[in-house]
PDB file of C-alpha atoms in Angstrom:
ATOM      1  CA  UNK Y 268       4.094  76.361  96.721  1.00 70.00           C
ATOM      2  CA  UNK Y 269       5.703  76.481 100.159  1.00 75.00           C
ATOM      3  CA  UNK Y 270       3.977  74.784 103.076  1.00 79.00           C
ATOM      4  CA  UNK Y 271       3.052  77.589 105.445  1.00 88.00           C
ATOM      5  CA  UNK Y 272       1.109  75.770 108.188  1.00 89.00           C
ATOM      6  CA  UNK Y 273       1.992  72.733 110.269  1.00 90.00           C
ATOM      7  CA  UNK Y 274      -0.760  71.075 112.279  1.00 90.00           C
ATOM      8  CA  UNK Y 275      -0.116  68.659 115.125  1.00 89.00           C
ATOM      9  CA  UNK Y 276      -2.777  65.999 115.643  1.00 92.00           C
ATOM     10  CA  UNK Y 277      -4.592  66.111 118.990  1.00 92.00           C
ATOM     11  CA  UNK Y 278      -3.370  62.607 119.831  1.00 92.00           C
ATOM     12  CA  UNK Y 279       0.212  63.883 119.483  1.00 91.00           C
ATOM     13  CA  UNK Y 280      -0.236  66.801 121.875  1.00 91.00           C
ATOM     14  CA  UNK Y 281       2.314  66.649 124.716  1.00 92.00           C
ATOM     15  CA  UNK Y 282       1.174  64.986 127.940  1.00 95.00           C
ATOM     16  CA  UNK Y 283       4.087  66.295 130.015  1.00 96.00           C
ATOM     17  CA  UNK Y 284       5.748  69.640 130.591  1.00 94.00           C
ATOM     18  CA  UNK Y 285       9.503  69.811 130.208  1.00 95.00           C
ATOM     19  CA  UNK Y 286      11.180  71.408 133.229  1.00 93.00           C
ATOM     20  CA  UNK Y 287      14.337  73.295 132.248  1.00 92.00           C
ATOM     21  CA  UNK Y 288      15.505  73.372 135.887  1.00 90.00           C
ATOM     22  CA  UNK Y 289      16.381  69.662 135.649  1.00 91.00           C
ATOM     23  CA  UNK Y 290      19.088  70.384 133.071  1.00 92.00           C
ATOM     24  CA  UNK Y 291      20.658  73.518 134.528  1.00 91.00           C
ATOM     25  CA  UNK Y 292      24.025  72.628 136.040  1.00 87.00           C
ATOM     26  CA  UNK Y 293      23.929  75.414 138.635  1.00 82.00           C
ATOM     27  CA  UNK Y 294      20.223  75.083 139.383  1.00 75.00           C
ATOM     28  CA  UNK Y 295      17.884  78.033 139.626  1.00 81.00           C
ATOM     29  CA  UNK Y 296      18.472  80.799 142.107  1.00 83.00           C
ATOM     30  CA  UNK Y 297      15.587  81.179 144.560  1.00 82.00           C
ATOM     31  CA  UNK Y 298      13.438  84.300 144.351  1.00 84.00           C
ATOM     32  CA  UNK Y 299      14.577  87.072 146.652  1.00 91.00           C
ATOM     33  CA  UNK Y 300      12.594  89.085 149.170  1.00 90.00           C
ATOM     34  CA  UNK Y 301      12.929  92.889 149.314  1.00 91.00           C
ATOM     35  CA  UNK Y 302      15.677  92.423 151.928  1.00 94.00           C
ATOM     36  CA  UNK Y 303      17.745  90.423 149.401  1.00 93.00           C
ATOM     37  CA  UNK Y 304      17.353  87.098 151.225  1.00 93.00           C
ATOM     38  CA  UNK Y 305      15.850  84.011 149.558  1.00 91.00           C
ATOM     39  CA  UNK Y 306      12.090  83.606 149.867  1.00 90.00           C
ATOM     40  CA  UNK Y 307      11.113  80.340 151.501  1.00 85.00           C
ATOM     41  CA  UNK Y 308       8.219  78.142 150.304  1.00 83.00           C
ATOM     42  CA  UNK Y 309       6.442  79.077 153.547  1.00 86.00           C
ATOM     43  CA  UNK Y 310       6.650  82.774 152.627  1.00 89.00           C
ATOM     44  CA  UNK Y 311       5.352  82.067 149.112  1.00 89.00           C
ATOM     45  CA  UNK Y 312       2.467  80.023 150.521  1.00 89.00           C
ATOM     46  CA  UNK Y 313       0.858  83.230 151.763  1.00 85.00           C
ATOM     47  CA  UNK Y 314      -0.055  84.109 148.183  1.00 87.00           C
ATOM     48  CA  UNK Y 315       0.370  80.887 146.160  1.00 90.00           C
ATOM     49  CA  UNK Y 316      -1.064  77.406 146.751  1.00 92.00           C
ATOM     50  CA  UNK Y 317       1.545  74.842 147.800  1.00 90.00           C
ATOM     51  CA  UNK Y 318       0.871  72.621 144.764  1.00 90.00           C
ATOM     52  CA  UNK Y 319       2.057  75.460 142.478  1.00 90.00           C
ATOM     53  CA  UNK Y 320       5.070  76.184 144.702  1.00 89.00           C
ATOM     54  CA  UNK Y 321       6.070  72.509 144.609  1.00 88.00           C
ATOM     55  CA  UNK Y 322       5.907  72.506 140.831  1.00 87.00           C
ATOM     56  CA  UNK Y 323       7.863  75.760 140.595  1.00 85.00           C
ATOM     57  CA  UNK Y 324      10.602  74.365 142.852  1.00 84.00           C
ATOM     58  CA  UNK Y 325      10.669  70.931 141.220  1.00 88.00           C
ATOM     59  CA  UNK Y 326      13.812  69.614 139.558  1.00 88.00           C
ATOM     60  CA  UNK Y 327      11.997  66.714 137.874  1.00 93.00           C
ATOM     61  CA  UNK Y 328      12.679  66.790 134.138  1.00 95.00           C
ATOM     62  CA  UNK Y 329       9.094  65.926 133.115  1.00 97.00           C
ATOM     63  CA  UNK Y 330       5.910  66.966 134.909  1.00 95.00           C
ATOM     64  CA  UNK Y 331       2.647  65.266 133.997  1.00 95.00           C
ATOM     65  CA  UNK Y 332      -0.062  67.517 132.612  1.00 96.00           C
ATOM     66  CA  UNK Y 333      -3.307  66.638 134.420  1.00 96.00           C
ATOM     67  CA  UNK Y 334      -5.872  65.073 132.069  1.00 96.00           C
ATOM     68  CA  UNK Y 335      -8.532  67.618 133.109  1.00 97.00           C
ATOM     69  CA  UNK Y 336      -6.165  70.415 132.044  1.00 97.00           C
ATOM     70  CA  UNK Y 337      -5.470  68.686 128.729  1.00 96.00           C
ATOM     71  CA  UNK Y 338      -9.200  68.331 128.054  1.00 96.00           C
ATOM     72  CA  UNK Y 339      -9.658  72.087 128.536  1.00 97.00           C
ATOM     73  CA  UNK Y 340      -6.606  73.009 126.422  1.00 96.00           C
ATOM     74  CA  UNK Y 341      -7.824  70.772 123.584  1.00 95.00           C
ATOM     75  CA  UNK Y 342     -10.583  73.313 122.933  1.00 94.00           C
ATOM     76  CA  UNK Y 343      -8.026  75.369 120.968  1.00 94.00           C
ATOM     77  CA  UNK Y 344      -4.794  73.414 121.071  1.00 93.00           C
ATOM     78  CA  UNK Y 345      -2.622  72.229 119.519  1.00 92.00           C
ATOM     79  CA  UNK Y 346      -2.016  75.586 117.890  1.00 91.00           C
ATOM     80  CA  UNK Y 347      -0.595  75.487 114.362  1.00 91.00           C
ATOM     81  CA  UNK Y 348       2.930  76.457 113.480  1.00 93.00           C
ATOM     82  CA  UNK Y 349       3.068  78.995 110.694  1.00 94.00           C
ATOM     83  CA  UNK Y 350       6.006  79.504 108.428  1.00 95.00           C
ATOM     84  CA  UNK Y 351       7.188  83.106 108.118  1.00 96.00           C
ATOM     85  CA  UNK Y 352       7.905  82.909 104.377  1.00 95.00           C
ATOM     86  CA  UNK Y 353       7.884  86.680 103.837  1.00 95.00           C
ATOM     87  CA  UNK Y 354      10.359  87.180 106.668  1.00 97.00           C
ATOM     88  CA  UNK Y 355      12.576  84.447 105.203  1.00 96.00           C
ATOM     89  CA  UNK Y 356      12.472  86.195 101.827  1.00 96.00           C
ATOM     90  CA  UNK Y 357      13.159  89.604 103.363  1.00 98.00           C
ATOM     91  CA  UNK Y 358      16.149  88.203 105.276  1.00 98.00           C
ATOM     92  CA  UNK Y 359      17.322  86.253 102.205  1.00 98.00           C
ATOM     93  CA  UNK Y 360      17.937  83.286 104.471  1.00 98.00           C
ATOM     94  CA  UNK Y 361      17.896  79.603 103.556  1.00 97.00           C
ATOM     95  CA  UNK Y 362      16.581  78.954 107.069  1.00 97.00           C
ATOM     96  CA  UNK Y 363      12.948  78.112 107.631  1.00 95.00           C
ATOM     97  CA  UNK Y 364      11.381  80.341 110.287  1.00 96.00           C
ATOM     98  CA  UNK Y 365       8.234  79.229 112.105  1.00 95.00           C
ATOM     99  CA  UNK Y 366       6.094  80.782 114.809  1.00 94.00           C
ATOM    100  CA  UNK Y 367       3.183  79.492 116.879  1.00 92.00           C
ATOM    101  CA  UNK Y 368      -0.213  80.904 115.949  1.00 93.00           C
ATOM    102  CA  UNK Y 369      -1.942  81.317 119.305  1.00 92.00           C
ATOM    103  CA  UNK Y 370      -4.747  83.482 117.895  1.00 91.00           C
ATOM    104  CA  UNK Y 371      -7.099  80.493 117.979  1.00 89.00           C
ATOM    105  CA  UNK Y 372      -7.416  80.565 121.763  1.00 93.00           C
ATOM    106  CA  UNK Y 373     -10.620  82.064 123.181  1.00 93.00           C
ATOM    107  CA  UNK Y 374      -8.749  85.128 124.444  1.00 92.00           C
ATOM    108  CA  UNK Y 375      -6.740  85.435 121.222  1.00 91.00           C
ATOM    109  CA  UNK Y 376      -3.279  84.930 122.721  1.00 93.00           C
ATOM    110  CA  UNK Y 377      -1.036  82.303 124.304  1.00 95.00           C
ATOM    111  CA  UNK Y 378      -2.036  83.421 127.808  1.00 96.00           C
ATOM    112  CA  UNK Y 379      -4.946  80.989 128.350  1.00 97.00           C
ATOM    113  CA  UNK Y 380      -2.390  78.159 128.090  1.00 95.00           C
ATOM    114  CA  UNK Y 381      -0.999  79.301 131.445  1.00 95.00           C
ATOM    115  CA  UNK Y 382      -4.145  80.815 132.945  1.00 97.00           C
ATOM    116  CA  UNK Y 383      -6.061  77.528 132.719  1.00 98.00           C
ATOM    117  CA  UNK Y 384      -3.246  75.668 134.443  1.00 96.00           C
ATOM    118  CA  UNK Y 385      -2.856  78.223 137.231  1.00 95.00           C
ATOM    119  CA  UNK Y 386      -6.608  78.393 137.828  1.00 97.00           C
ATOM    120  CA  UNK Y 387      -6.856  74.578 137.824  1.00 97.00           C
ATOM    121  CA  UNK Y 388      -4.084  74.171 140.424  1.00 96.00           C
ATOM    122  CA  UNK Y 389      -5.633  76.897 142.570  1.00 96.00           C
ATOM    123  CA  UNK Y 390      -9.025  75.152 142.439  1.00 97.00           C
ATOM    124  CA  UNK Y 391      -7.444  71.801 143.356  1.00 96.00           C
ATOM    125  CA  UNK Y 392      -5.915  73.505 146.390  1.00 95.00           C
ATOM    126  CA  UNK Y 393      -9.331  74.791 147.462  1.00 96.00           C
ATOM    127  CA  UNK Y 394      -9.031  78.410 146.317  1.00 95.00           C
ATOM    128  CA  UNK Y 395     -12.409  79.846 145.321  1.00 97.00           C
ATOM    129  CA  UNK Y 396     -11.469  83.367 144.134  1.00 97.00           C
ATOM    130  CA  UNK Y 397      -8.478  84.622 142.170  1.00 97.00           C
ATOM    131  CA  UNK Y 398      -7.490  88.282 141.975  1.00 96.00           C
ATOM    132  CA  UNK Y 399      -4.993  89.589 139.438  1.00 96.00           C
ATOM    133  CA  UNK Y 400      -3.842  92.655 137.576  1.00 96.00           C
ATOM    134  CA  UNK Y 401      -3.572  93.160 133.850  1.00 95.00           C
ATOM    135  CA  UNK Y 402      -1.936  95.796 131.719  1.00 94.00           C
ATOM    136  CA  UNK Y 403      -3.473  95.745 128.250  1.00 92.00           C
ATOM    137  CA  UNK Y 404      -6.006  93.104 129.255  1.00 93.00           C
ATOM    138  CA  UNK Y 405      -4.635  89.933 127.669  1.00 94.00           C
ATOM    139  CA  UNK Y 406      -3.775  88.269 130.973  1.00 97.00           C
ATOM    140  CA  UNK Y 407      -6.981  89.483 132.615  1.00 97.00           C
ATOM    141  CA  UNK Y 408      -9.053  88.127 129.719  1.00 96.00           C
ATOM    142  CA  UNK Y 409      -7.251  84.787 129.843  1.00 97.00           C
ATOM    143  CA  UNK Y 410      -7.650  84.403 133.599  1.00 98.00           C
ATOM    144  CA  UNK Y 411     -11.324  85.469 133.490  1.00 98.00           C
ATOM    145  CA  UNK Y 412     -11.871  82.807 130.805  1.00 98.00           C
ATOM    146  CA  UNK Y 413     -10.063  80.135 132.838  1.00 98.00           C
ATOM    147  CA  UNK Y 414     -11.940  80.993 136.022  1.00 98.00           C
ATOM    148  CA  UNK Y 415     -15.244  80.839 134.155  1.00 98.00           C
ATOM    149  CA  UNK Y 416     -14.507  77.336 132.879  1.00 97.00           C
ATOM    150  CA  UNK Y 417     -13.376  76.152 136.310  1.00 98.00           C
ATOM    151  CA  UNK Y 418     -16.197  77.907 138.196  1.00 98.00           C
ATOM    152  CA  UNK Y 419     -13.910  80.188 140.181  1.00 98.00           C
ATOM    153  CA  UNK Y 420     -14.616  83.790 141.058  1.00 98.00           C
ATOM    154  CA  UNK Y 421     -12.241  86.221 139.345  1.00 98.00           C
ATOM    155  CA  UNK Y 422     -11.424  89.856 140.109  1.00 97.00           C
ATOM    156  CA  UNK Y 423      -9.236  91.728 137.603  1.00 97.00           C
ATOM    157  CA  UNK Y 424      -7.660  95.144 138.081  1.00 96.00           C
ATOM    158  CA  UNK Y 425      -6.785  96.757 134.753  1.00 95.00           C
ATOM    159  CA  UNK Y 426      -4.464  99.642 133.964  1.00 93.00           C
ATOM    160  CA  UNK Y 427      -6.691 102.706 133.523  1.00 93.00           C
ATOM    161  CA  UNK Y 428      -5.472 103.788 130.076  1.00 94.00           C
ATOM    162  CA  UNK Y 429      -5.982 100.241 128.738  1.00 92.00           C
ATOM    163  CA  UNK Y 430      -9.365 100.074 130.449  1.00 91.00           C
ATOM    164  CA  UNK Y 431     -10.394 103.128 128.433  1.00 93.00           C
ATOM    165  CA  UNK Y 432      -8.639 102.211 125.156  1.00 94.00           C
ATOM    166  CA  UNK Y 433      -9.463  98.496 124.962  1.00 92.00           C
ATOM    167  CA  UNK Y 434     -13.191  98.132 125.515  1.00 92.00           C
ATOM    168  CA  UNK Y 435     -13.321  94.680 123.875  1.00 93.00           C
ATOM    169  CA  UNK Y 436     -10.891  93.180 126.380  1.00 92.00           C
ATOM    170  CA  UNK Y 437     -12.847  94.781 129.201  1.00 92.00           C
ATOM    171  CA  UNK Y 438     -16.019  93.273 127.710  1.00 94.00           C
ATOM    172  CA  UNK Y 439     -14.422  89.827 127.401  1.00 94.00           C
ATOM    173  CA  UNK Y 440     -13.469  89.907 131.083  1.00 95.00           C
ATOM    174  CA  UNK Y 441     -16.967  91.010 132.073  1.00 94.00           C
ATOM    175  CA  UNK Y 442     -18.620  88.280 129.979  1.00 95.00           C
ATOM    176  CA  UNK Y 443     -16.366  85.565 131.392  1.00 95.00           C
TER     177      UNK Y 443
END
């Protein structure tokens, strides 16, 4: 029988984020404003806390994951790797194909992994309310969950058709 799940032990969960920018020879182009000119950190600070801007602009190869963030993520992480044995058979490939199973997160996707971090950095900066938009509701659910854990107010605007078609996501956001 083929092994189809790989579980990482909690003690082996990464304690640092790898920053790809450190290994890009040409660096990363800055974001551009509507006029085509680079956006400065000062311009970004009108909508993002400086601690997130500093991380976004960092060229350090490894960025420490705050312990408080790790303790929240450990509620559902590390997520298992699953082997796609039927896809391997269909493709008739000798390669082993794996994918991350992020369905174990409270919102049912990978999005809380980022939402918790963004909410945490906003809270550390003194932000008390986060407003966002969501299409099908995955991001809105994840951010509502993260804000609930971190005791932040959260306002989510959802695409109307998804609002009508996905009542469970709407409910998740309302509960959180």
